[in-house]
mmCIF file of C-alpha atoms in Angstrom:
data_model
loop_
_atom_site.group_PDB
_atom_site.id
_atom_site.type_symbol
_atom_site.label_atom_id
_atom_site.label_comp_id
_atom_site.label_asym_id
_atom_site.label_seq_id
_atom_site.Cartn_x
_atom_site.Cartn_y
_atom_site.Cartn_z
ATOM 1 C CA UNK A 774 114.552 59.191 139.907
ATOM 2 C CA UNK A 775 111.312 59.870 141.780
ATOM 3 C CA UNK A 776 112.252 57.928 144.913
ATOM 4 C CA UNK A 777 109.844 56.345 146.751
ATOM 5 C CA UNK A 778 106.183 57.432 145.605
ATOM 6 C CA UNK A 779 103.052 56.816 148.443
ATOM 7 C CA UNK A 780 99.753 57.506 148.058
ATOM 8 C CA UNK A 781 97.631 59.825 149.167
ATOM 9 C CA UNK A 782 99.035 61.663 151.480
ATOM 10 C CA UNK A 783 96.297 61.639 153.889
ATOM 11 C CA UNK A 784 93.513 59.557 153.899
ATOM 12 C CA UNK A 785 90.134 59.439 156.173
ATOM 13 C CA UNK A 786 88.265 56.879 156.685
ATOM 14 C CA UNK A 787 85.052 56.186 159.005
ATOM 15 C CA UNK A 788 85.026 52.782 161.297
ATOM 16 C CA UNK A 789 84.575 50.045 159.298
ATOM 17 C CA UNK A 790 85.479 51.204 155.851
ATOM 18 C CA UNK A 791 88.646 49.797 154.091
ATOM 19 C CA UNK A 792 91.669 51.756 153.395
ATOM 20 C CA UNK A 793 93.931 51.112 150.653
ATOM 21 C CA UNK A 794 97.280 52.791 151.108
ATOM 22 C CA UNK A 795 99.511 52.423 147.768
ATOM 23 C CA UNK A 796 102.950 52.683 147.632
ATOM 24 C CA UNK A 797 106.046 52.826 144.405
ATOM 25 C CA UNK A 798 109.531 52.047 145.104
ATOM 26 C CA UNK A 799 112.230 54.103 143.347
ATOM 27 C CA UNK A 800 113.358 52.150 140.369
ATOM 28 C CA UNK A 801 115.228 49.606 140.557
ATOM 29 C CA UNK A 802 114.018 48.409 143.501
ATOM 30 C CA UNK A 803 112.465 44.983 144.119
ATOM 31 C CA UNK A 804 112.101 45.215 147.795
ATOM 32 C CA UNK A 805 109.298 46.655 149.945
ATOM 33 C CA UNK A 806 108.990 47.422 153.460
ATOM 34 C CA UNK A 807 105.642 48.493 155.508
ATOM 35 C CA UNK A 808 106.221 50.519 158.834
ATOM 36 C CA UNK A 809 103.989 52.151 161.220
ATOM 37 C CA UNK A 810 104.353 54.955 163.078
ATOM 38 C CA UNK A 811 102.381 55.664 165.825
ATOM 39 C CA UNK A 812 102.700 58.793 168.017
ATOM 40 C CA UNK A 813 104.908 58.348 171.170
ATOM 41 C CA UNK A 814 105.903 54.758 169.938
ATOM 42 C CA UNK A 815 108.347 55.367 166.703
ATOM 43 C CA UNK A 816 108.411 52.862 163.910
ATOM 44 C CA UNK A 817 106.953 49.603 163.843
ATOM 45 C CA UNK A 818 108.236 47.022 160.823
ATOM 46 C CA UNK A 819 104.952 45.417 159.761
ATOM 47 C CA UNK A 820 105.839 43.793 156.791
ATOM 48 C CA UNK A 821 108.321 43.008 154.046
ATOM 49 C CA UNK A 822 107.814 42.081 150.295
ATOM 50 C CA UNK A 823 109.733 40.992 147.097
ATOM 51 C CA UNK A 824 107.453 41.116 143.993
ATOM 52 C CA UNK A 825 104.423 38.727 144.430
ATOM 53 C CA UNK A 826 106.177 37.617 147.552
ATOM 54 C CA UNK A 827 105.642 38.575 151.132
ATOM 55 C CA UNK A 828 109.082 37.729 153.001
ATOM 56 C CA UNK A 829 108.490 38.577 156.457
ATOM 57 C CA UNK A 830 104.814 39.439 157.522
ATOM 58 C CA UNK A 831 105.704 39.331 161.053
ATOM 59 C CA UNK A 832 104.844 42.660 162.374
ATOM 60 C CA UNK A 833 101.585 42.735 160.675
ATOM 61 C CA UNK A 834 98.232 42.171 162.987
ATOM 62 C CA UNK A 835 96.493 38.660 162.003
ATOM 63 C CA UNK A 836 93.534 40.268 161.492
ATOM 64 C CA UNK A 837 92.222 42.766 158.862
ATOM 65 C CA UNK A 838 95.637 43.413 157.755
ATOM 66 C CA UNK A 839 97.177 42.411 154.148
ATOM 67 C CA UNK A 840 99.825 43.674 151.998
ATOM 68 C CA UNK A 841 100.806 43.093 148.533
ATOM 69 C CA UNK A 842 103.154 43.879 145.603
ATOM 70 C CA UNK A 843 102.115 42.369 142.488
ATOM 71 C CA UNK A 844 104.470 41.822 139.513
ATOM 72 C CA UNK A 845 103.088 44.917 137.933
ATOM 73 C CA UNK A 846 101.914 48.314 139.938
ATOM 74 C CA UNK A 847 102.642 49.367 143.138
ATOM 75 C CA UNK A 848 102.161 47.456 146.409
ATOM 76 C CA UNK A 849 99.421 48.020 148.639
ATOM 77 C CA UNK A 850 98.842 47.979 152.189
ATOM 78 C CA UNK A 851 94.888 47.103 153.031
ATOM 79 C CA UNK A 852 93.140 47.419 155.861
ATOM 80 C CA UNK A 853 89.959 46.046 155.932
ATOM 81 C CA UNK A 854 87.048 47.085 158.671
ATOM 82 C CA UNK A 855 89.074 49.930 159.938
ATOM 83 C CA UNK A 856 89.259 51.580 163.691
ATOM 84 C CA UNK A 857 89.940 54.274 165.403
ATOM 85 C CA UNK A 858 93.215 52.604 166.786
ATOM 86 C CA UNK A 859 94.607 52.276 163.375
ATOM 87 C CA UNK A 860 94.674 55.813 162.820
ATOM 88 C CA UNK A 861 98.252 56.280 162.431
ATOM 89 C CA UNK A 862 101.009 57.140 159.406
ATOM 90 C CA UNK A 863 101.787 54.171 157.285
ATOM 91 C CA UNK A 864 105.331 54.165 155.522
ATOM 92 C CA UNK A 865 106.616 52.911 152.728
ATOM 93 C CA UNK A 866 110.425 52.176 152.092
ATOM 94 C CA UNK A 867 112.487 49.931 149.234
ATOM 95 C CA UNK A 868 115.426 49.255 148.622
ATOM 96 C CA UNK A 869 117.174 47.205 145.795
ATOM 97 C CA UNK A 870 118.693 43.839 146.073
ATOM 98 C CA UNK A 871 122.942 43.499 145.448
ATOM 99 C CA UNK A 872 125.294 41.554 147.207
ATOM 100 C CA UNK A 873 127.232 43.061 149.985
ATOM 101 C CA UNK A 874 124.556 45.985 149.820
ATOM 102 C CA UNK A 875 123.670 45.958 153.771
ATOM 103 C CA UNK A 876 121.736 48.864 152.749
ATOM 104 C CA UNK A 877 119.968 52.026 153.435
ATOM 105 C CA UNK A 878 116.673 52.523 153.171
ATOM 106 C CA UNK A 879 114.816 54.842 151.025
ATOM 107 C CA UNK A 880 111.363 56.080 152.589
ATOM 108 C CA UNK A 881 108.094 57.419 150.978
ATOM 109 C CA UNK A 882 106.626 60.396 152.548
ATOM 110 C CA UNK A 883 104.320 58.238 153.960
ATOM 111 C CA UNK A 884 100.190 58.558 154.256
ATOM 112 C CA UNK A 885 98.465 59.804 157.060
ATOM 113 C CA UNK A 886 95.497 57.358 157.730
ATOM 114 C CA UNK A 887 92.863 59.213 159.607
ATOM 115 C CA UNK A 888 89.897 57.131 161.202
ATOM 116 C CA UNK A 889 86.818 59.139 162.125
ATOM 117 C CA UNK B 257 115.977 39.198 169.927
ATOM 118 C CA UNK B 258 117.512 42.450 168.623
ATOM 119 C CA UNK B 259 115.940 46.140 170.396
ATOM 120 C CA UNK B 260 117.274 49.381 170.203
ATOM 121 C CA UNK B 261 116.761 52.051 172.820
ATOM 122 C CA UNK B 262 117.149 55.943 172.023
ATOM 123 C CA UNK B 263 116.779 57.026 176.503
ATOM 124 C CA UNK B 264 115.973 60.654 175.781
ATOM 125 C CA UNK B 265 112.733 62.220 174.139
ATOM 126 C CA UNK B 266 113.919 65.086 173.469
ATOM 127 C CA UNK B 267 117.399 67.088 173.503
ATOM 128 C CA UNK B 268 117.831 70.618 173.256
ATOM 129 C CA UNK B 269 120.679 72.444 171.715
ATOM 130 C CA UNK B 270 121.745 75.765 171.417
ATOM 131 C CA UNK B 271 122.846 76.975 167.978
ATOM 132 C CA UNK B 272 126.691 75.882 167.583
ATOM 133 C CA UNK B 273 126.966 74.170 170.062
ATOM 134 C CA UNK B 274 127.492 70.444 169.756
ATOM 135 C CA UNK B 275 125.274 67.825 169.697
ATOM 136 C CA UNK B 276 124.660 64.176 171.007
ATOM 137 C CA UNK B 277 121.778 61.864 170.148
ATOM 138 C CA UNK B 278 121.834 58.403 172.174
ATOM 139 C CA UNK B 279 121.562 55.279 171.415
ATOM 140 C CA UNK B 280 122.227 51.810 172.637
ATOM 141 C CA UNK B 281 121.222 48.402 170.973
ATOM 142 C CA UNK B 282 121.287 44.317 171.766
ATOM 143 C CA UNK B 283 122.027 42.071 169.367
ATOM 144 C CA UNK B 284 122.471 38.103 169.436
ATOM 145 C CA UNK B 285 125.278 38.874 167.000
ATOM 146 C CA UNK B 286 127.233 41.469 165.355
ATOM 147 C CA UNK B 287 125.240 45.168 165.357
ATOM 148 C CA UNK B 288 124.244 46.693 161.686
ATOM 149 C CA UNK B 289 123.262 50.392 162.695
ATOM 150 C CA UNK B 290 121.887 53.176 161.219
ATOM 151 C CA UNK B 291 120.651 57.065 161.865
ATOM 152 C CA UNK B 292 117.577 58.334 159.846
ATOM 153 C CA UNK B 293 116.421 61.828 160.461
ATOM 154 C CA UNK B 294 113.082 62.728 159.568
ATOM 155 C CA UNK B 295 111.712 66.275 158.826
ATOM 156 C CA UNK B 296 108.377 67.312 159.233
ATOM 157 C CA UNK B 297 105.611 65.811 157.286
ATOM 158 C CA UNK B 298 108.420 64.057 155.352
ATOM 159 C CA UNK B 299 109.163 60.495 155.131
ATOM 160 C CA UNK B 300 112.270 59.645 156.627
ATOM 161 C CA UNK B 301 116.103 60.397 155.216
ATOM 162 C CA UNK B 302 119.265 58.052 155.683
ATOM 163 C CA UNK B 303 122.255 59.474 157.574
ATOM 164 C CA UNK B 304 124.803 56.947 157.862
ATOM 165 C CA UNK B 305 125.531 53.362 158.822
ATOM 166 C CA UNK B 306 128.235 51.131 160.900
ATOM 167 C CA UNK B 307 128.761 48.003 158.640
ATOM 168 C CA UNK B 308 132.304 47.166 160.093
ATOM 169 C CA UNK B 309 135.563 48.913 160.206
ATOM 170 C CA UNK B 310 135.989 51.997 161.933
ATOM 171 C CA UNK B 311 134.288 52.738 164.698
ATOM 172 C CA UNK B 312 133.592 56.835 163.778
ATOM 173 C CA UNK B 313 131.079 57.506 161.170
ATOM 174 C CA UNK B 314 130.746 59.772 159.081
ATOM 175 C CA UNK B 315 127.628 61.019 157.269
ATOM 176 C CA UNK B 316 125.567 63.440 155.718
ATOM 177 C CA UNK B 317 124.606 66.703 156.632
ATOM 178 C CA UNK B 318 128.200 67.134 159.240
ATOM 179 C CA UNK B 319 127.179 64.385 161.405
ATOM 180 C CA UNK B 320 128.765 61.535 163.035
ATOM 181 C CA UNK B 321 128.418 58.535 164.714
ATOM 182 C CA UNK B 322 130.521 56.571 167.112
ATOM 183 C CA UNK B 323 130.110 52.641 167.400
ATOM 184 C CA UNK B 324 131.096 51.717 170.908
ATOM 185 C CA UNK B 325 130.922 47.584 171.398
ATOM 186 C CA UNK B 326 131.751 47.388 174.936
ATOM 187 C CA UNK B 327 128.608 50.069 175.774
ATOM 188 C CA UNK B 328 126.637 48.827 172.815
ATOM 189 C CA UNK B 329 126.010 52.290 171.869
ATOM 190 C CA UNK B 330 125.417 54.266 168.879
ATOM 191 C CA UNK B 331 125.807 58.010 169.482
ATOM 192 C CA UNK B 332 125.213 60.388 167.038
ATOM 193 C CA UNK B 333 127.007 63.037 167.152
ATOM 194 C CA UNK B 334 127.492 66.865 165.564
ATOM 195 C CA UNK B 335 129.989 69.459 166.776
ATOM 196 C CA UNK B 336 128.220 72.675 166.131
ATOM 197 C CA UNK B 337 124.367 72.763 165.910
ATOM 198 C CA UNK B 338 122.498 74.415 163.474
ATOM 199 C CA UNK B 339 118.607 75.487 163.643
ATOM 200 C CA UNK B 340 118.179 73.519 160.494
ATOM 201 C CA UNK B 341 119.018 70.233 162.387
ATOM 202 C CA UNK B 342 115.864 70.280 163.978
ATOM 203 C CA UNK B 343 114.083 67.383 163.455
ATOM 204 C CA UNK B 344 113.486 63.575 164.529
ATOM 205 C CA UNK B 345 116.225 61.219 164.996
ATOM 206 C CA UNK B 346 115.643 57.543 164.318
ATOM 207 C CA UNK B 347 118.170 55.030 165.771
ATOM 208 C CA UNK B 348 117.782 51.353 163.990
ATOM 209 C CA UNK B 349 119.682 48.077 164.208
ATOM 210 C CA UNK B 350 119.508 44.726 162.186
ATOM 211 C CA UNK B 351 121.361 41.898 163.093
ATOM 212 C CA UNK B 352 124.215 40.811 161.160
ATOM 213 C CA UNK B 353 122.451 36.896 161.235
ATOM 214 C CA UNK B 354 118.902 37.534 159.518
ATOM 215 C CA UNK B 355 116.985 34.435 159.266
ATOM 216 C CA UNK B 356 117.991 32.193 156.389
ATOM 217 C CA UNK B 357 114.973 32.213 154.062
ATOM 218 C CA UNK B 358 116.005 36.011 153.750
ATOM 219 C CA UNK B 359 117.697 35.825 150.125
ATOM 220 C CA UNK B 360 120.425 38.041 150.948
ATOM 221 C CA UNK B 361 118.895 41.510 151.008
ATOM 222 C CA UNK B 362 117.801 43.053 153.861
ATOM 223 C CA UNK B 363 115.957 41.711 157.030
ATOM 224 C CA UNK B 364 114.064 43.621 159.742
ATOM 225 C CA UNK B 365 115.464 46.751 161.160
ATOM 226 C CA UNK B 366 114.293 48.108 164.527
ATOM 227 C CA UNK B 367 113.722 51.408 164.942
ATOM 228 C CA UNK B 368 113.813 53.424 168.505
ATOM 229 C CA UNK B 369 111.496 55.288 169.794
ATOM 230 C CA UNK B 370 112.979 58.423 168.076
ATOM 231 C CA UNK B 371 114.806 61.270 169.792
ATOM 232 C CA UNK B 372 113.051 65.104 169.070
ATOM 233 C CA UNK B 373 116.045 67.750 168.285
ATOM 234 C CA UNK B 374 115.115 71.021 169.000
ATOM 235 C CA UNK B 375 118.340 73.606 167.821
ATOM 236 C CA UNK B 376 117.664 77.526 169.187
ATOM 237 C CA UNK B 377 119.167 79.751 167.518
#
């Protein structure tokens, strides 16, 4: 089992370019979680998916912002028009749906989203 | 609404000697809680959990955790360091009532702010 596959690991982007950040769970898992972690603040829940569903989007900003996780391929995280304050690392976790499984979390390495 | 508070940015061990990481939560009903550790330029790792039951944890890598209800605390906990330990410590707690439109796997957990473990040999 791979675990939790995201991609690239580092990514640059200038201001106002898009960034795509892509992201596999481990097999077997249906369930995909979007965190971001800025320095000094830890990690931020942005948003939570099932496939072709977003659950809870409630940590995600209103603007520019969209996630995704189509019935085939990974999900994806896109952020459209980019700044400088988004510049942080984006992380990617699943985990797989059972009853009675009050779960852990499997994380991706995460990608490092660099905005020059 | 559920938050999680880890008070110290940083702890310093020495090698062998034990360890505490701290954490204290609020929830509007019963605590799920959970240690993650992450490594450098490495996403991050479960340690262990408090579901119910006992209130001493055990988990991977040695460590513990202690669930304390009437401090709403979390400790983690190791009783002899080891340079290897070093690393980031990530306190999180769900609540055990997640909104109903959920479908029975897992709602939001909040993280803390992280704690920075430094272990000298």
């Amino acid at each position: 089992n791979a675990g939790v596959m995201q991609n690239p690991r580092h990514l640059v982007r200038r201001r106002g370019q898009e960034a795509r950040l892509r992201c596999s769970p481990m097999k077997g898992h249906s369930h995909v979680y979007w965190y971001r972690q800025l320095p000094e603040e830890g990690l931020k829940f942005m948003v939570y998916l099932q496939k072709e569903n977003i659950i809870d989007e409630s940590g995600m900003p209103k603007e520019r912002f969209s996630a995704e996780f189509p019935k085939e391929g990974p999900s994806i995280l896109r952020i459209q028009q980019v700044v400088r304050g988004d510049s942080a690392a984006y992380f990617c976790a699943s985990s797989r749906i059972r009853e009675g499984d009050n779960e852990k979390l499997f994380f991706g390495s995460g990608t490092q989203l660099s905005v020059l | 609404a559920q938050s999680v508070a880890q008070p110290e940015d940083q702890v310093n061990v020495a090698e062998g000697n034990p360890l505490t990481v701290k954490c204290t939560y609020s929830v509007s009903g019963n605590p799920y809680l959970f240690w993650y550790v992450q490594y450098p330029n490495r996403g991050l790792q479960f340690l262990l959990k408090y579901i119910t039951g006992d209130n001493l944890v055990k988990g991977s890598y040695g460590f513990e955790a202690e669930f304390n209800k009437s401090q709403t605390s979390f400790h983690l906990k190791k009783p002899s360091a080891l340079v290897s330990d070093s690393a980031l410590y990530f306190c999180a707690v769900r609540d055990s009532l997640p909104p109903v439109n959920y479908g029975g796997s897992q709602g939001n957990l909040i993280f803390g702010k992280g704690t920075k473990l430094s272990v000298k040999p």
